Amino acid sequence: MPVLNHFWHLMSPEWVLVIFGTLFLVLSAVPGGKNLRVGIGVLAVAGMAVALALVFQTLTALGPGMKVPVLIGLNGDVGLVVDPFSQILKVIFLVGGVITLLMSFKSLEVEKAWTGEYFTFITFAIFGMMVMASGNDLLTLWVGLETMALSVYVLAAYLRRKEHSVEGATKYFLLGAFSSGFYLYGASLIYGATGSVHLDAIRASLLQSVEQGGVKSIGFPMGAGLVIMAVALLFKAALVPFHWWTPDAYEGAITPVTAFMSVAPKAAAFAMAMRIFVVGLLPVSHLWVGLLAIVAILSMAWGNIAAMLQDNVKRMLAYSSIAHAGYALIGLVATGATGTDQGVRAVVFYLLAYAFMNLGAFGLVIYLQRDGSAGDSFEDFDGLVRRRPWMAALMIVFLLSLGGIPPTAGFMGKLLIFYAAVTAKLYLLAVVLAVTSVIGMYYYFRLILHMFLKEAETPAEVQAGRPLAFALSLCGLFVLAIGLYGQPFVDWVSRAALVVR
Amino acid sequence: MITIGHYLVLASFLFVVGLIGALTRKSAIIVFLAIELMLNSVNLVFLALGRYFGQLDGAVFVFFIMAVSAAEAAIGVAITVAFIRRNKTTAIDAANLMKW
């Protein structure tokens, strides 16, 4: 019996990434100077652009609400699916990957750390994320998760001669492996309770028990498995109280990797969580809605408060990313409370908007990076408005967007999340979202004030270089486009649907 | 008579042992070994359940867990070696450059 059916070409973006990643690995072993490594980088951008085009092609081919099984097991269970939800998320990962690669050229140049493996691991990490967006059983999702995580551990430790990088990567690795054990133990309990690891079969089994015996008939193993598995996913998405590794890993890693980690793996963790909770576990939503609501509130509150106290821009953005993950989580809670796709769409839209604004903000840190300094202290931003007005203007756009001020992408994203929360009658979450957003303004404006009011004592000479300038303009363009003229983007994202009726 | 319950109790015991080890030990290598114990306790659960349900799913899951944890070990050892080179110790207390 064939395992791959005749829809296998829908996975062509994944094949492209695997082929390119393997090619880079072979090329990295070829002795050669910096030029060869730069060539691999250019090839990586090209490979991701090809994959992006293929994802768009499959997305247009998919009708509304279509869900094509791609990998089918011997007994007919579906391992991988291609649907608009997975393809839209793949667009987010690949766009994040392309922008990261464009921003990497300058950082690698400054750190004199050109290798081919850097591009290999970014490519494989994105491949893993794409499997996480498409996976339809607990095993496939986990293999995708580990493919991504193992690549990102290496990237976090990339500057292996720097203490901060190694320390951040050690913490990230140990906690990541720990959370992996949690995921598997939760998966084994769910397997024991429902008799399957396939999300569709899990949903069917849960629906049957709920219909026969009501919600009370869901036993302890199911509840325990669900909570333990949720812990692992919250670890990966960096939500309070499972966020300890985040600021350290983000501060230690080379800045383009930090930008990448704060956007793509977070989006992938959300994709996987939404797939599991909405497709598999929606019949028992009473078990997870309250838990995730508490985590969302804690993340919004602590992320914003801790970000205020930071003296390092990368750490500040790390805590701000925790807060933003909290905002996005509200959408998933809303879907659990109402059983409609509105919340899922709000999350996907938020992840899209967040990708552009956060990559842009980290891009400015890379812009200020120079020999001997990562450019990540508040003082590095002093007087930027007078020194480099265009760059400062871009940073202000990104910071206003992160703060959720119109007319930017961040505002549109928060609006959709807020609307989803109110529709689901989650008024407490909506209020916390609004209040913590106001707290969040404080530290974004603090950085803006540094750019306007302070004067740099010895202004450092910094160069952007063409790839970085292009990446930053792209981010700025999309942040403003989504903010000023968001309807096409909202329509595009509204194709994403997960709830099975 | 050994039933499915015996396997599950043993596995959860092993998981808790690994959990406590990972949370309390000081050496990065021992922490990593404790995490491997957690993964292996999960292997036991999946094997026992797969046999109980008469499905292959459990056994397939175990093979993937073993393969991935081998890859994880390779990367974990590499990162730990880099850590030991910097700090001249395996104690994770040495990772104190950055705090919250």
JSON list of C-alpha atoms in Angstrom, two decimals, chain A residues 74-75 77 121 138-139 142-143 146 150-151 153-154 157 160-171 173-178 180-185 187-189 191-198 228 244 247-249 251-252 302 306 309-310 315 319, chain B residues 8 11-13 15 18-19 22-23 27-29 31-32 35 38-39 41-42 45-46 49-62 64-66 68-69 71-73 75-77 79-80 82-87 92 94-100:
[
{"chain": "A", "resi": 74, "resn": "LEU", "atom": "CA", "xyz": [-1.39, 1.71, 6.64]},
{"chain": "A", "resi": 75, "resn": "ASN", "atom": "CA", "xyz": [-4.69, 1.80, 8.49]},
{"chain": "A", "resi": 77, "resn": "ASP", "atom": "CA", "xyz": [-4.84, 7.45, 9.50]},
{"chain": "A", "resi": 121, "resn": "PHE", "atom": "CA", "xyz": [20.38, 24.92, 10.28]},
{"chain": "A", "resi": 138, "resn": "LEU", "atom": "CA", "xyz": [1.09, 13.57, 17.87]},
{"chain": "A", "resi": 139, "resn": "LEU", "atom": "CA", "xyz": [4.17, 11.76, 16.51]},
{"chain": "A", "resi": 142, "resn": "TRP", "atom": "CA", "xyz": [6.71, 15.99, 17.64]},
{"chain": "A", "resi": 143, "resn": "VAL", "atom": "CA", "xyz": [9.24, 14.99, 14.99]},
{"chain": "A", "resi": 146, "resn": "GLU", "atom": "CA", "xyz": [12.38, 18.32, 17.39]},
{"chain": "A", "resi": 150, "resn": "LEU", "atom": "CA", "xyz": [17.56, 20.78, 17.53]},
{"chain": "A", "resi": 151, "resn": "SER", "atom": "CA", "xyz": [18.45, 23.21, 14.74]},
{"chain": "A", "resi": 153, "resn": "TYR", "atom": "CA", "xyz": [19.68, 24.93, 19.84]},
{"chain": "A", "resi": 154, "resn": "VAL", "atom": "CA", "xyz": [22.71, 24.88, 17.55]},
{"chain": "A", "resi": 157, "resn": "ALA", "atom": "CA", "xyz": [25.07, 28.38, 20.56]},
{"chain": "A", "resi": 160, "resn": "ARG", "atom": "CA", "xyz": [30.49, 29.27, 20.69]},
{"chain": "A", "resi": 161, "resn": "ARG", "atom": "CA", "xyz": [33.47, 31.31, 21.93]},
{"chain": "A", "resi": 162, "resn": "LYS", "atom": "CA", "xyz": [31.21, 33.84, 23.63]},
{"chain": "A", "resi": 163, "resn": "GLU", "atom": "CA", "xyz": [30.16, 33.09, 27.20]},
{"chain": "A", "resi": 164, "resn": "HIS", "atom": "CA", "xyz": [26.66, 34.52, 26.86]},
{"chain": "A", "resi": 165, "resn": "SER", "atom": "CA", "xyz": [25.91, 32.49, 23.76]},
{"chain": "A", "resi": 166, "resn": "VAL", "atom": "CA", "xyz": [27.00, 29.19, 25.30]},
{"chain": "A", "resi": 167, "resn": "GLU", "atom": "CA", "xyz": [25.26, 29.89, 28.58]},
{"chain": "A", "resi": 168, "resn": "GLY", "atom": "CA", "xyz": [21.99, 30.87, 26.90]},
{"chain": "A", "resi": 169, "resn": "ALA", "atom": "CA", "xyz": [22.14, 27.82, 24.63]},
{"chain": "A", "resi": 170, "resn": "THR", "atom": "CA", "xyz": [22.84, 25.47, 27.58]},
{"chain": "A", "resi": 171, "resn": "LYS", "atom": "CA", "xyz": [19.78, 26.72, 29.43]},
{"chain": "A", "resi": 173, "resn": "PHE", "atom": "CA", "xyz": [18.81, 23.08, 25.45]},
{"chain": "A", "resi": 174, "resn": "LEU", "atom": "CA", "xyz": [18.29, 21.60, 28.93]},
{"chain": "A", "resi": 175, "resn": "LEU", "atom": "CA", "xyz": [14.86, 23.17, 29.35]},
{"chain": "A", "resi": 176, "resn": "GLY", "atom": "CA", "xyz": [13.93, 22.30, 25.77]},
{"chain": "A", "resi": 177, "resn": "ALA", "atom": "CA", "xyz": [14.86, 18.63, 26.23]},
{"chain": "A", "resi": 178, "resn": "PHE", "atom": "CA", "xyz": [13.00, 18.67, 29.56]},
{"chain": "A", "resi": 180, "resn": "SER", "atom": "CA", "xyz": [10.20, 17.42, 25.20]},
{"chain": "A", "resi": 181, "resn": "GLY", "atom": "CA", "xyz": [9.95, 14.73, 27.87]},
{"chain": "A", "resi": 182, "resn": "PHE", "atom": "CA", "xyz": [6.79, 16.43, 29.14]},
{"chain": "A", "resi": 183, "resn": "TYR", "atom": "CA", "xyz": [5.27, 16.50, 25.68]},
{"chain": "A", "resi": 184, "resn": "LEU", "atom": "CA", "xyz": [5.90, 12.79, 25.22]},
{"chain": "A", "resi": 185, "resn": "TYR", "atom": "CA", "xyz": [4.56, 11.81, 28.62]},
{"chain": "A", "resi": 187, "resn": "ALA", "atom": "CA", "xyz": [1.12, 12.23, 24.52]},
{"chain": "A", "resi": 188, "resn": "SER", "atom": "CA", "xyz": [1.42, 8.75, 26.04]},
{"chain": "A", "resi": 189, "resn": "LEU", "atom": "CA", "xyz": [-1.33, 9.50, 28.56]},
{"chain": "A", "resi": 191, "resn": "TYR", "atom": "CA", "xyz": [-2.82, 7.71, 23.78]},
{"chain": "A", "resi": 192, "resn": "GLY", "atom": "CA", "xyz": [-3.79, 5.57, 26.74]},
{"chain": "A", "resi": 193, "resn": "ALA", "atom": "CA", "xyz": [-7.03, 7.48, 27.31]},
{"chain": "A", "resi": 194, "resn": "THR", "atom": "CA", "xyz": [-8.22, 7.62, 23.69]},
{"chain": "A", "resi": 195, "resn": "GLY", "atom": "CA", "xyz": [-6.48, 4.66, 22.03]},
{"chain": "A", "resi": 196, "resn": "SER", "atom": "CA", "xyz": [-4.93, 6.70, 19.24]},
{"chain": "A", "resi": 197, "resn": "VAL", "atom": "CA", "xyz": [-2.24, 9.26, 18.51]},
{"chain": "A", "resi": 198, "resn": "HIS", "atom": "CA", "xyz": [-4.08, 10.66, 15.48]},
{"chain": "A", "resi": 228, "resn": "ILE", "atom": "CA", "xyz": [1.36, 17.93, 30.81]},
{"chain": "A", "resi": 244, "resn": "TRP", "atom": "CA", "xyz": [12.87, 31.30, 32.10]},
{"chain": "A", "resi": 247, "resn": "PRO", "atom": "CA", "xyz": [15.67, 36.21, 27.90]},
{"chain": "A", "resi": 248, "resn": "ASP", "atom": "CA", "xyz": [18.97, 34.35, 28.37]},
{"chain": "A", "resi": 249, "resn": "ALA", "atom": "CA", "xyz": [18.80, 32.44, 25.10]},
{"chain": "A", "resi": 251, "resn": "GLU", "atom": "CA", "xyz": [20.41, 37.78, 24.74]},
{"chain": "A", "resi": 252, "resn": "GLY", "atom": "CA", "xyz": [23.18, 35.28, 24.16]},
{"chain": "A", "resi": 302, "resn": "TRP", "atom": "CA", "xyz": [4.81, 39.60, 33.74]},
{"chain": "A", "resi": 306, "resn": "ALA", "atom": "CA", "xyz": [9.76, 42.57, 33.41]},
{"chain": "A", "resi": 309, "resn": "LEU", "atom": "CA", "xyz": [13.09, 46.71, 34.14]},
{"chain": "A", "resi": 310, "resn": "GLN", "atom": "CA", "xyz": [15.59, 45.68, 31.46]},
{"chain": "A", "resi": 315, "resn": "ARG", "atom": "CA", "xyz": [16.35, 41.36, 26.74]},
{"chain": "A", "resi": 319, "resn": "TYR", "atom": "CA", "xyz": [10.21, 39.99, 27.53]},
{"chain": "B", "resi": 8, "resn": "LEU", "atom": "CA", "xyz": [2.08, 2.25, 33.72]},
{"chain": "B", "resi": 11, "resn": "ALA", "atom": "CA", "xyz": [6.78, 4.04, 33.94]},
{"chain": "B", "resi": 12, "resn": "SER", "atom": "CA", "xyz": [5.30, 6.90, 35.94]},
{"chain": "B", "resi": 13, "resn": "PHE", "atom": "CA", "xyz": [7.70, 6.05, 38.78]},
{"chain": "B", "resi": 15, "resn": "PHE", "atom": "CA", "xyz": [9.31, 9.48, 34.93]},
{"chain": "B", "resi": 18, "resn": "GLY", "atom": "CA", "xyz": [13.89, 11.47, 36.04]},
{"chain": "B", "resi": 19, "resn": "LEU", "atom": "CA", "xyz": [11.90, 14.62, 36.77]},
{"chain": "B", "resi": 22, "resn": "ALA", "atom": "CA", "xyz": [16.51, 16.89, 36.26]},
{"chain": "B", "resi": 23, "resn": "LEU", "atom": "CA", "xyz": [15.28, 19.47, 38.73]},
{"chain": "B", "resi": 27, "resn": "SER", "atom": "CA", "xyz": [25.87, 18.65, 36.81]},
{"chain": "B", "resi": 28, "resn": "ALA", "atom": "CA", "xyz": [24.63, 19.42, 33.29]},
{"chain": "B", "resi": 29, "resn": "ILE", "atom": "CA", "xyz": [25.47, 15.87, 32.21]},
{"chain": "B", "resi": 31, "resn": "VAL", "atom": "CA", "xyz": [20.56, 16.55, 34.28]},
{"chain": "B", "resi": 32, "resn": "PHE", "atom": "CA", "xyz": [20.70, 15.40, 30.70]},
{"chain": "B", "resi": 35, "resn": "ILE", "atom": "CA", "xyz": [15.94, 13.77, 30.98]},
{"chain": "B", "resi": 38, "resn": "MET", "atom": "CA", "xyz": [12.10, 10.59, 31.40]},
{"chain": "B", "resi": 39, "resn": "LEU", "atom": "CA", "xyz": [12.08, 9.84, 27.66]},
{"chain": "B", "resi": 41, "resn": "SER", "atom": "CA", "xyz": [9.86, 5.91, 30.77]},
{"chain": "B", "resi": 42, "resn": "VAL", "atom": "CA", "xyz": [7.63, 7.27, 28.00]},
{"chain": "B", "resi": 45, "resn": "VAL", "atom": "CA", "xyz": [4.29, 3.52, 28.36]},
{"chain": "B", "resi": 46, "resn": "PHE", "atom": "CA", "xyz": [3.99, 3.54, 24.58]},
{"chain": "B", "resi": 49, "resn": "LEU", "atom": "CA", "xyz": [-0.14, 0.61, 25.53]},
{"chain": "B", "resi": 50, "resn": "GLY", "atom": "CA", "xyz": [0.59, -0.35, 21.92]},
{"chain": "B", "resi": 51, "resn": "ARG", "atom": "CA", "xyz": [0.56, -4.01, 22.91]},
{"chain": "B", "resi": 52, "resn": "TYR", "atom": "CA", "xyz": [-2.55, -3.52, 25.04]},
{"chain": "B", "resi": 53, "resn": "PHE", "atom": "CA", "xyz": [-4.47, -1.90, 22.15]},
{"chain": "B", "resi": 54, "resn": "GLY", "atom": "CA", "xyz": [-2.97, -4.34, 19.64]},
{"chain": "B", "resi": 55, "resn": "GLN", "atom": "CA", "xyz": [-1.68, -1.47, 17.48]},
{"chain": "B", "resi": 56, "resn": "LEU", "atom": "CA", "xyz": [1.68, -0.71, 15.90]},
{"chain": "B", "resi": 57, "resn": "ASP", "atom": "CA", "xyz": [1.39, 3.02, 16.71]},
{"chain": "B", "resi": 58, "resn": "GLY", "atom": "CA", "xyz": [3.00, 2.63, 20.11]},
{"chain": "B", "resi": 59, "resn": "ALA", "atom": "CA", "xyz": [6.04, 0.74, 18.79]},
{"chain": "B", "resi": 60, "resn": "VAL", "atom": "CA", "xyz": [6.49, 3.22, 15.93]},
{"chain": "B", "resi": 61, "resn": "PHE", "atom": "CA", "xyz": [6.42, 6.07, 18.41]},
{"chain": "B", "resi": 62, "resn": "VAL", "atom": "CA", "xyz": [9.18, 4.33, 20.42]},
{"chain": "B", "resi": 64, "resn": "PHE", "atom": "CA", "xyz": [11.10, 7.72, 16.67]},
{"chain": "B", "resi": 65, "resn": "ILE", "atom": "CA", "xyz": [11.71, 8.67, 20.29]},
{"chain": "B", "resi": 66, "resn": "MET", "atom": "CA", "xyz": [14.93, 6.63, 20.30]},
{"chain": "B", "resi": 68, "resn": "VAL", "atom": "CA", "xyz": [15.37, 11.70, 18.02]},
{"chain": "B", "resi": 69, "resn": "SER", "atom": "CA", "xyz": [16.85, 11.34, 21.49]},
{"chain": "B", "resi": 71, "resn": "ALA", "atom": "CA", "xyz": [20.21, 13.20, 17.77]},
{"chain": "B", "resi": 72, "resn": "GLU", "atom": "CA", "xyz": [19.38, 15.25, 20.83]},
{"chain": "B", "resi": 73, "resn": "ALA", "atom": "CA", "xyz": [22.22, 13.61, 22.74]},
{"chain": "B", "resi": 75, "resn": "ILE", "atom": "CA", "xyz": [23.71, 18.18, 20.11]},
{"chain": "B", "resi": 76, "resn": "GLY", "atom": "CA", "xyz": [23.42, 18.19, 23.88]},
{"chain": "B", "resi": 77, "resn": "VAL", "atom": "CA", "xyz": [26.94, 16.83, 24.31]},
{"chain": "B", "resi": 79, "resn": "ILE", "atom": "CA", "xyz": [26.69, 22.27, 23.70]},
{"chain": "B", "resi": 80, "resn": "THR", "atom": "CA", "xyz": [27.82, 20.82, 27.05]},
{"chain": "B", "resi": 82, "resn": "ALA", "atom": "CA", "xyz": [31.33, 24.17, 24.73]},
{"chain": "B", "resi": 83, "resn": "PHE", "atom": "CA", "xyz": [29.96, 25.01, 28.18]},
{"chain": "B", "resi": 84, "resn": "ILE", "atom": "CA", "xyz": [32.68, 23.01, 29.97]},
{"chain": "B", "resi": 85, "resn": "ARG", "atom": "CA", "xyz": [35.40, 24.66, 27.88]},
{"chain": "B", "resi": 86, "resn": "ARG", "atom": "CA", "xyz": [34.19, 28.08, 28.97]},
{"chain": "B", "resi": 87, "resn": "ASN", "atom": "CA", "xyz": [33.51, 27.36, 32.61]},
{"chain": "B", "resi": 92, "resn": "ILE", "atom": "CA", "xyz": [24.99, 24.43, 35.87]},
{"chain": "B", "resi": 94, "resn": "ALA", "atom": "CA", "xyz": [28.26, 28.29, 36.68]},
{"chain": "B", "resi": 95, "resn": "ALA", "atom": "CA", "xyz": [25.64, 29.55, 34.24]},
{"chain": "B", "resi": 96, "resn": "ASN", "atom": "CA", "xyz": [25.13, 32.73, 36.21]},
{"chain": "B", "resi": 97, "resn": "LEU", "atom": "CA", "xyz": [26.06, 35.50, 33.77]},
{"chain": "B", "resi": 98, "resn": "MET", "atom": "CA", "xyz": [22.45, 36.33, 33.05]},
{"chain": "B", "resi": 99, "resn": "LYS", "atom": "CA", "xyz": [19.63, 36.38, 35.55]},
{"chain": "B", "resi": 100, "resn": "TRP", "atom": "CA", "xyz": [15.94, 36.75, 34.76]}
]
